[in-house]
Short mmCIF file of C-alpha atoms in Angstrom, two decimals:
data_model
loop_
_atom_site.label_atom_id
_atom_site.label_comp_id
_atom_site.label_asym_id
_atom_site.label_seq_id
_atom_site.Cartn_x
_atom_site.Cartn_y
_atom_site.Cartn_z
CA MET P 1 -9.20 34.10 -5.64
CA GLY P 2 -9.69 37.21 -7.57
CA PRO P 3 -8.71 40.98 -7.28
CA GLY P 4 -7.61 41.85 -3.63
CA ASN P 5 -7.75 37.74 -2.65
CA ARG P 6 -11.63 38.03 -2.27
CA PRO P 7 -12.98 34.82 -2.25
CA LEU P 8 -15.00 33.12 -5.26
CA ASP P 9 -18.17 31.28 -4.71
CA LEU P 10 -19.07 29.03 -7.33
CA GLU P 11 -22.96 29.25 -6.52
CA TRP P 12 -22.35 33.18 -8.39
CA LEU P 13 -20.61 31.08 -11.41
CA GLU P 14 -23.84 29.42 -12.10
CA ASP P 15 -26.20 32.26 -11.40
CA PHE P 16 -24.19 34.30 -14.17
CA MET P 17 -25.04 31.25 -16.68
CA ALA P 18 -28.66 31.62 -15.94
CA LEU P 19 -28.83 35.13 -16.27
CA ALA P 20 -26.63 35.10 -19.50
CA ASP P 21 -29.39 32.52 -20.59
CA THR P 22 -32.39 34.42 -20.12
CA GLY P 23 -31.52 38.10 -19.94
CA ASN P 24 -33.94 38.64 -16.91
CA PHE P 25 -33.28 38.66 -13.28
CA SER P 26 -36.29 37.68 -11.89
CA ARG P 27 -36.74 34.64 -14.19
CA ALA P 28 -32.71 33.69 -13.60
CA ALA P 29 -33.77 34.33 -9.86
CA GLU P 30 -36.41 32.00 -9.77
CA ALA P 31 -34.83 29.29 -12.26
CA ARG P 32 -31.84 29.42 -9.36
CA ALA P 33 -34.34 29.11 -6.70
CA ILE P 34 -33.06 31.99 -4.85
CA ALA P 35 -34.75 35.47 -4.04
CA GLN P 36 -34.33 38.12 -6.68
CA PRO P 37 -32.56 40.53 -4.38
CA ALA P 38 -30.11 37.66 -3.19
CA PHE P 39 -29.60 37.07 -6.93
CA SER P 40 -28.78 40.57 -7.82
CA ARG P 41 -26.26 40.75 -4.87
CA HIS P 42 -24.69 37.37 -6.22
CA ILE P 43 -24.52 39.13 -9.57
CA ARG P 44 -22.54 42.19 -8.29
CA SER P 45 -20.58 40.20 -6.13
CA LEU P 46 -19.00 38.46 -9.29
CA GLU P 47 -18.61 41.39 -11.01
CA ASP P 48 -16.56 42.86 -8.12
CA TRP P 49 -14.79 39.64 -7.87
CA VAL P 50 -14.01 39.84 -11.91
CA GLY P 51 -12.96 43.77 -11.63
CA VAL P 52 -15.81 44.74 -14.53
CA GLU P 53 -18.97 44.92 -15.33
CA LEU P 54 -20.56 41.89 -17.01
CA PHE P 55 -24.10 42.64 -17.71
CA ASP P 56 -25.61 45.76 -19.22
CA ARG P 57 -28.59 46.77 -17.10
CA SER P 58 -29.52 49.53 -19.21
CA ALA P 59 -30.66 47.07 -21.92
CA HIS P 60 -33.65 44.71 -21.87
CA PRO P 61 -33.50 42.54 -21.62
CA ALA P 62 -30.22 42.34 -19.54
CA ALA P 63 -27.12 42.32 -22.07
CA LEU P 64 -23.62 40.65 -21.95
CA THR P 65 -21.45 43.50 -21.85
CA PRO P 66 -18.30 42.99 -24.36
CA ALA P 67 -16.48 41.53 -20.94
CA GLY P 68 -19.22 39.45 -20.03
CA GLN P 69 -19.24 37.60 -23.66
CA ARG P 70 -15.74 37.02 -23.01
CA PHE P 71 -16.20 35.65 -19.99
CA LEU P 72 -18.99 33.74 -21.01
CA PRO P 73 -17.17 30.75 -22.90
CA LEU P 74 -14.38 30.56 -20.72
CA LEU P 75 -16.78 29.82 -17.90
CA GLN P 76 -18.71 27.43 -19.46
CA ASN P 77 -15.41 25.45 -20.14
CA VAL P 78 -14.43 25.87 -16.35
CA LEU P 79 -17.80 24.59 -15.34
CA ALA P 80 -17.78 21.87 -17.72
CA ASN P 81 -13.94 20.90 -16.76
CA LEU P 82 -15.49 20.84 -12.99
CA GLU P 83 -18.19 18.55 -13.54
CA ALA P 84 -15.85 16.34 -15.55
CA ALA P 85 -13.71 16.22 -12.83
CA ARG P 86 -16.34 15.37 -10.45
CA ILE P 87 -17.71 12.72 -12.55
CA LYS P 88 -14.19 11.34 -12.97
CA ALA P 89 -13.55 11.16 -9.04
CA ARG P 90 -16.57 9.43 -8.07
CA ALA P 91 -15.73 6.89 -11.22
CA ALA P 92 -12.55 6.52 -9.47
CA HIS P 93 -13.60 6.32 -5.98
CA ASP P 94 -16.29 3.65 -6.81
CA THR P 95 -13.47 1.46 -8.76
CA ALA P 96 -11.37 1.58 -5.91
CA ALA P 97 -14.10 0.88 -3.41
CA ALA P 98 -14.92 -2.24 -5.46
CA SER P 99 -11.46 -3.41 -5.98
CA LEU P 100 -9.17 -5.13 -3.51
CA ARG P 101 -6.22 -3.45 -2.47
CA PHE P 102 -3.16 -5.59 -1.56
CA ALA P 103 0.36 -4.85 -0.19
CA ALA P 104 2.43 -7.75 -0.34
CA THR P 105 6.13 -8.05 0.39
CA HIS P 106 8.70 -8.80 -2.68
CA VAL P 107 9.01 -12.69 -1.62
CA LEU P 108 5.66 -13.72 -1.25
CA SER P 109 4.50 -11.83 -4.45
CA LEU P 110 6.66 -13.78 -5.88
CA THR P 111 6.03 -16.63 -4.23
CA PHE P 112 2.53 -17.63 -2.09
CA PHE P 113 0.26 -14.67 -3.30
CA PRO P 114 -0.36 -15.72 -6.96
CA ARG P 115 -1.13 -19.57 -5.71
CA TRP P 116 -3.09 -17.96 -3.08
CA LEU P 117 -5.28 -15.75 -5.39
CA VAL P 118 -6.02 -18.29 -7.59
CA GLY P 119 -7.37 -20.18 -4.77
CA MET P 120 -9.25 -17.41 -3.28
CA GLU P 121 -10.80 -16.56 -6.76
CA ALA P 122 -12.16 -20.05 -7.46
CA GLN P 123 -14.54 -19.40 -4.47
CA LEU P 124 -15.42 -15.59 -4.70
CA ARG P 125 -15.86 -13.56 -7.12
CA MET P 126 -13.39 -10.60 -6.52
CA GLY P 127 -13.66 -7.96 -9.13
CA PRO P 128 -10.14 -5.96 -10.11
CA ILE P 129 -7.52 -6.29 -7.69
CA GLN P 130 -4.87 -3.93 -6.86
CA THR P 131 -1.22 -5.00 -5.89
CA MET P 132 1.41 -3.59 -4.70
CA SER P 133 4.81 -5.36 -4.17
CA ASP P 134 7.49 -3.78 -1.43
CA SER P 135 9.57 -4.21 1.51
CA SER P 136 7.72 -4.91 4.76
CA LEU P 137 8.14 -1.51 6.21
CA ALA P 138 6.43 -0.27 3.10
CA CYS P 139 3.64 -2.26 3.03
CA GLU P 140 3.02 -1.43 6.81
CA ASP P 141 3.20 2.14 5.91
CA LEU P 142 0.73 1.50 3.09
CA MET P 143 -1.50 -0.01 5.54
CA LEU P 144 -1.20 2.58 8.07
CA GLN P 145 -2.01 5.17 5.32
CA ARG P 146 -5.24 3.05 4.33
CA ARG P 147 -3.95 3.01 0.60
CA VAL P 148 -4.29 -0.92 1.04
CA GLN P 149 -6.72 -3.24 2.76
CA PHE P 150 -4.71 -6.03 3.25
CA VAL P 151 -0.92 -6.77 3.69
CA LEU P 152 0.65 -9.98 3.13
CA CYS P 153 4.13 -10.57 4.85
CA HIS P 154 6.06 -12.78 7.06
CA GLY P 155 5.82 -12.90 10.94
CA HIS P 156 6.91 -14.28 13.85
CA ALA P 157 5.48 -14.79 17.14
CA ALA P 158 8.16 -13.18 19.31
CA VAL P 159 9.01 -10.07 16.79
CA PRO P 160 5.91 -8.00 16.93
CA GLY P 161 5.54 -5.31 14.09
CA ARG P 162 3.95 -1.81 13.46
CA LEU P 163 0.63 -3.81 12.43
CA ASP P 164 0.98 -5.73 15.54
CA GLU P 165 1.50 -3.19 17.96
CA GLY P 166 -1.62 -1.11 16.34
CA GLN P 167 -3.57 -4.11 17.20
CA TYR P 168 -4.20 -4.66 13.21
CA PRO P 169 -6.75 -7.70 12.63
CA VAL P 170 -4.60 -10.90 11.29
CA LEU P 171 -4.57 -14.30 10.13
CA ARG P 172 -2.21 -16.85 9.62
CA LEU P 173 -2.47 -18.26 6.40
CA SER P 174 0.45 -20.84 6.13
CA ASP P 175 3.50 -21.21 7.57
CA ASP P 176 7.50 -20.78 6.23
CA LEU P 177 10.89 -21.61 7.32
CA LEU P 178 13.99 -19.52 6.84
CA ARG P 179 16.47 -21.97 6.23
CA PRO P 180 20.95 -20.81 5.96
CA VAL P 181 21.87 -21.91 2.62
CA SER P 182 24.80 -21.99 0.80
CA ALA P 183 25.86 -22.82 -2.64
CA ALA P 184 27.34 -26.16 -3.08
CA ALA P 185 31.07 -26.63 -2.92
CA PRO P 186 32.49 -26.73 -6.60
CA ASP P 187 34.41 -29.90 -5.30
CA ALA P 188 31.92 -31.51 -3.03
CA PRO P 189 28.65 -31.48 -4.62
CA GLY P 190 26.19 -31.81 -2.11
CA GLN P 191 28.33 -29.87 0.38
CA PRO P 192 27.95 -26.40 1.12
CA LEU P 193 30.68 -23.87 0.22
CA HIS P 194 30.16 -21.77 3.55
CA ARG P 195 28.87 -24.56 6.32
CA ILE P 196 27.79 -22.84 10.08
CA GLY P 197 30.68 -24.78 12.42
CA GLN P 198 33.68 -24.06 10.33
CA ASP P 199 36.23 -22.31 12.19
CA SER P 200 36.49 -18.94 10.50
CA ALA P 201 33.37 -16.69 10.65
CA VAL P 202 30.55 -17.32 8.49
CA PRO P 203 30.18 -14.64 5.87
CA VAL P 204 26.54 -13.83 5.86
CA LEU P 205 24.18 -12.19 3.45
CA ALA P 206 21.64 -10.08 5.22
CA TYR P 207 18.62 -8.42 5.39
CA SER P 208 18.47 -4.90 5.46
CA GLU P 209 16.12 -2.53 8.15
CA ALA P 210 13.13 -2.44 5.91
CA SER P 211 12.66 -5.99 5.73
CA GLY P 212 10.69 -7.75 7.95
CA LEU P 213 12.78 -11.28 7.64
CA GLY P 214 15.62 -9.10 8.49
CA ARG P 215 13.64 -7.80 11.65
CA ILE P 216 12.84 -11.30 12.40
CA MET P 217 16.44 -12.42 11.86
CA ARG P 218 17.99 -9.38 14.09
CA SER P 219 15.64 -10.83 16.90
CA ARG P 220 16.69 -14.59 16.30
CA MET P 221 20.30 -13.99 15.40
CA ARG P 222 20.62 -12.37 19.06
CA GLY P 223 20.04 -16.20 20.56
CA MET P 224 22.15 -17.94 18.01
CA PHE P 225 24.86 -15.54 17.53
CA ALA P 226 26.60 -12.99 20.53
CA ASP P 227 25.62 -9.90 19.57
CA GLY P 228 23.59 -10.03 16.36
CA ALA P 229 25.01 -10.07 12.76
CA ASP P 230 25.81 -6.90 12.36
CA ALA P 231 29.73 -7.22 12.33
CA VAL P 232 32.62 -10.34 12.91
CA HIS P 233 32.04 -11.77 16.30
CA SER P 234 34.06 -14.35 18.26
CA PRO P 235 32.88 -17.60 18.97
CA THR P 236 29.79 -17.84 21.04
CA PRO P 237 29.79 -20.32 24.35
CA GLY P 238 27.48 -23.12 23.02
CA MET P 239 27.69 -22.29 19.48
CA ALA P 240 30.18 -22.71 16.59
CA GLN P 241 31.46 -19.17 15.79
CA GLY P 242 30.91 -15.27 14.96
CA VAL P 243 29.61 -13.94 11.54
CA ALA P 244 30.59 -11.47 9.13
CA VAL P 245 27.86 -9.80 7.31
CA VAL P 246 29.46 -9.35 3.95
CA PHE P 247 25.84 -7.82 1.91
CA THR P 248 22.78 -6.49 2.84
CA ALA P 249 19.87 -6.41 0.69
CA HIS P 250 15.98 -5.67 0.91
CA HIS P 251 14.64 -8.70 -1.12
CA ALA P 252 15.01 -12.05 -0.41
CA ALA P 253 15.54 -12.87 -4.43
CA LEU P 254 18.42 -10.54 -4.67
CA LEU P 255 20.41 -12.60 -1.28
CA LYS P 256 19.09 -15.81 -3.39
CA THR P 257 21.15 -14.56 -6.23
CA MET P 258 24.00 -13.51 -4.00
CA ALA P 259 23.92 -17.18 -2.44
CA LEU P 260 23.70 -19.03 -5.68
CA GLU P 261 27.48 -17.01 -6.47
CA GLY P 262 28.94 -18.51 -3.80
CA ARG P 263 28.85 -15.07 -1.53
CA GLY P 264 28.12 -16.40 1.73
CA VAL P 265 24.87 -17.87 3.63
CA ALA P 266 21.75 -16.53 3.41
CA TRP P 267 18.27 -17.52 5.89
CA LEU P 268 15.99 -17.29 2.71
CA PRO P 269 12.20 -18.61 2.99
CA HIS P 270 11.84 -22.52 2.01
CA SER P 271 8.84 -21.28 -0.23
CA LEU P 272 11.53 -19.33 -2.35
CA ILE P 273 14.41 -22.11 -2.90
CA THR P 274 12.38 -25.38 -3.57
CA GLU P 275 13.74 -25.77 -7.14
CA GLU P 276 17.60 -24.71 -6.24
CA LEU P 277 17.11 -27.22 -3.34
CA ARG P 278 15.89 -29.78 -5.54
CA SER P 279 18.67 -29.07 -7.99
CA GLY P 280 21.34 -29.02 -5.41
CA SER P 281 22.44 -25.70 -6.94
CA LEU P 282 21.89 -24.46 -2.74
CA VAL P 283 22.29 -26.55 0.00
CA PRO P 284 21.58 -26.10 3.63
CA ALA P 285 24.44 -24.75 5.54
CA GLY P 286 23.63 -26.10 9.01
CA ASP P 287 21.45 -28.45 10.67
CA ASP P 288 17.80 -27.98 11.64
CA ARG P 289 18.65 -26.29 14.72
CA TRP P 290 19.88 -22.82 12.57
CA ASN P 291 16.04 -22.95 10.82
CA VAL P 292 13.66 -20.02 11.83
CA PRO P 293 9.91 -20.96 11.71
CA VAL P 294 7.94 -18.24 10.22
CA GLU P 295 4.06 -17.48 9.51
CA ILE P 296 2.64 -16.17 6.33
CA ARG P 297 0.34 -13.37 7.60
CA LEU P 298 -2.37 -11.29 6.32
CA TYR P 299 -3.50 -8.07 7.91
CA ARG P 300 -6.76 -6.25 7.25
CA GLN P 301 -7.86 -2.51 8.18
CA ARG P 302 -9.49 -2.48 11.58
CA SER P 303 -12.16 -0.42 10.55
CA GLU P 304 -15.08 -1.70 8.11
CA MET P 305 -13.91 -2.53 4.51
CA ALA P 306 -15.63 -2.26 1.20
CA PRO P 307 -18.31 -5.57 0.69
CA ALA P 308 -15.75 -6.94 -1.66
CA ALA P 309 -13.11 -7.05 0.91
CA GLU P 310 -15.43 -7.83 3.77
CA ALA P 311 -16.49 -10.88 1.89
CA LEU P 312 -12.29 -12.18 1.24
CA TRP P 313 -11.86 -12.01 5.16
CA ALA P 314 -14.94 -13.69 5.49
CA LEU P 315 -13.88 -16.34 3.30
CA VAL P 316 -10.51 -17.11 4.48
CA GLN P 317 -11.60 -16.92 8.34
CA GLY P 318 -14.25 -19.50 7.81
CA GLN P 319 -12.56 -21.79 5.52
CA GLY P 320 -10.71 -22.75 8.29
CA GLN P 321 -7.52 -21.76 5.94
CA GLY P 322 -6.73 -18.62 8.21
CA GLN P 323 -5.89 -18.71 11.89
CA GLN P 324 -5.72 -16.39 14.31
CA ALA P 325 -1.56 -15.51 14.31
CA GLY P 326 0.14 -15.68 17.67
CA GLY P 327 0.75 -12.18 19.05
CA ALA P 328 4.34 -10.84 20.34
CA ASP P 329 3.79 -12.53 23.96
CA GLY P 330 2.45 -15.89 22.34
CA LYS P 331 -1.29 -14.67 22.66
CA GLN P 332 -3.47 -14.64 19.47
CA ALA P 333 -3.50 -11.31 18.00
CA GLY P 334 -6.32 -9.92 16.01
#
């Protein structure tokens, strides 16, 4: 904006450059492929915007005034920077369009995603890959904002998330299992320090509201424990006891660390605790009825994506690795 907040037309700047180069209104108008009267109006409008005359029209050829001479190199820099900005913006767009953009939950970015990606790269030339690791809620936001093409997360047929509600196409890549585990009792190797079935309330290491695993556990807890896992409860008919949430976090990896420290029982993905179960540093805190089966899912954008992204989706669909995930009502989603 210029004096009086008058708008500036970038075409006037190009016209100014043409006239400064030729010094002739007719030739400059011809070079700009515009009628001379309209060209002259553009120059006058630019001078009005600047607030001073930029050309001495009494000279032949037309010469720049002192103000015009000062204006010229600054304008050249502005136009050069605009062109550079345009080129860089297009290059960034082309790079983003050619790349694969994933959002993966923290736990899957540590466990499943690296191995799965290696398998995909062995079958498909994938090019640049961008990965963002965050909570399930944040990953859903990235998809809803179209900042990523794919979301990798855990899911459960009976616990729909926002992407399910938005009918985003989804494939089940694999299965996982949330297992209640505890540190081993120091005086009884192989036995849990905290066990579901003891008389007192079980200390639970819980997932936060932003966690997809937390969403699943809160839904499943309603069937396992009286009113959910958000307070201390009395024993539930048919169940062993109540629970007491003693620690809450977004990340399964942090809950695993707290479980290893003996702070309570955490329902952790089996894929995250394979080594700890093998070594005995973590042990099951209950029998198999306390396990919660979950799916490892890949969601994609609903609209057409870049060729590389569409090729990946087609590969996963076609090789039989990805199966349609179950929807909230048990029907297939996607």
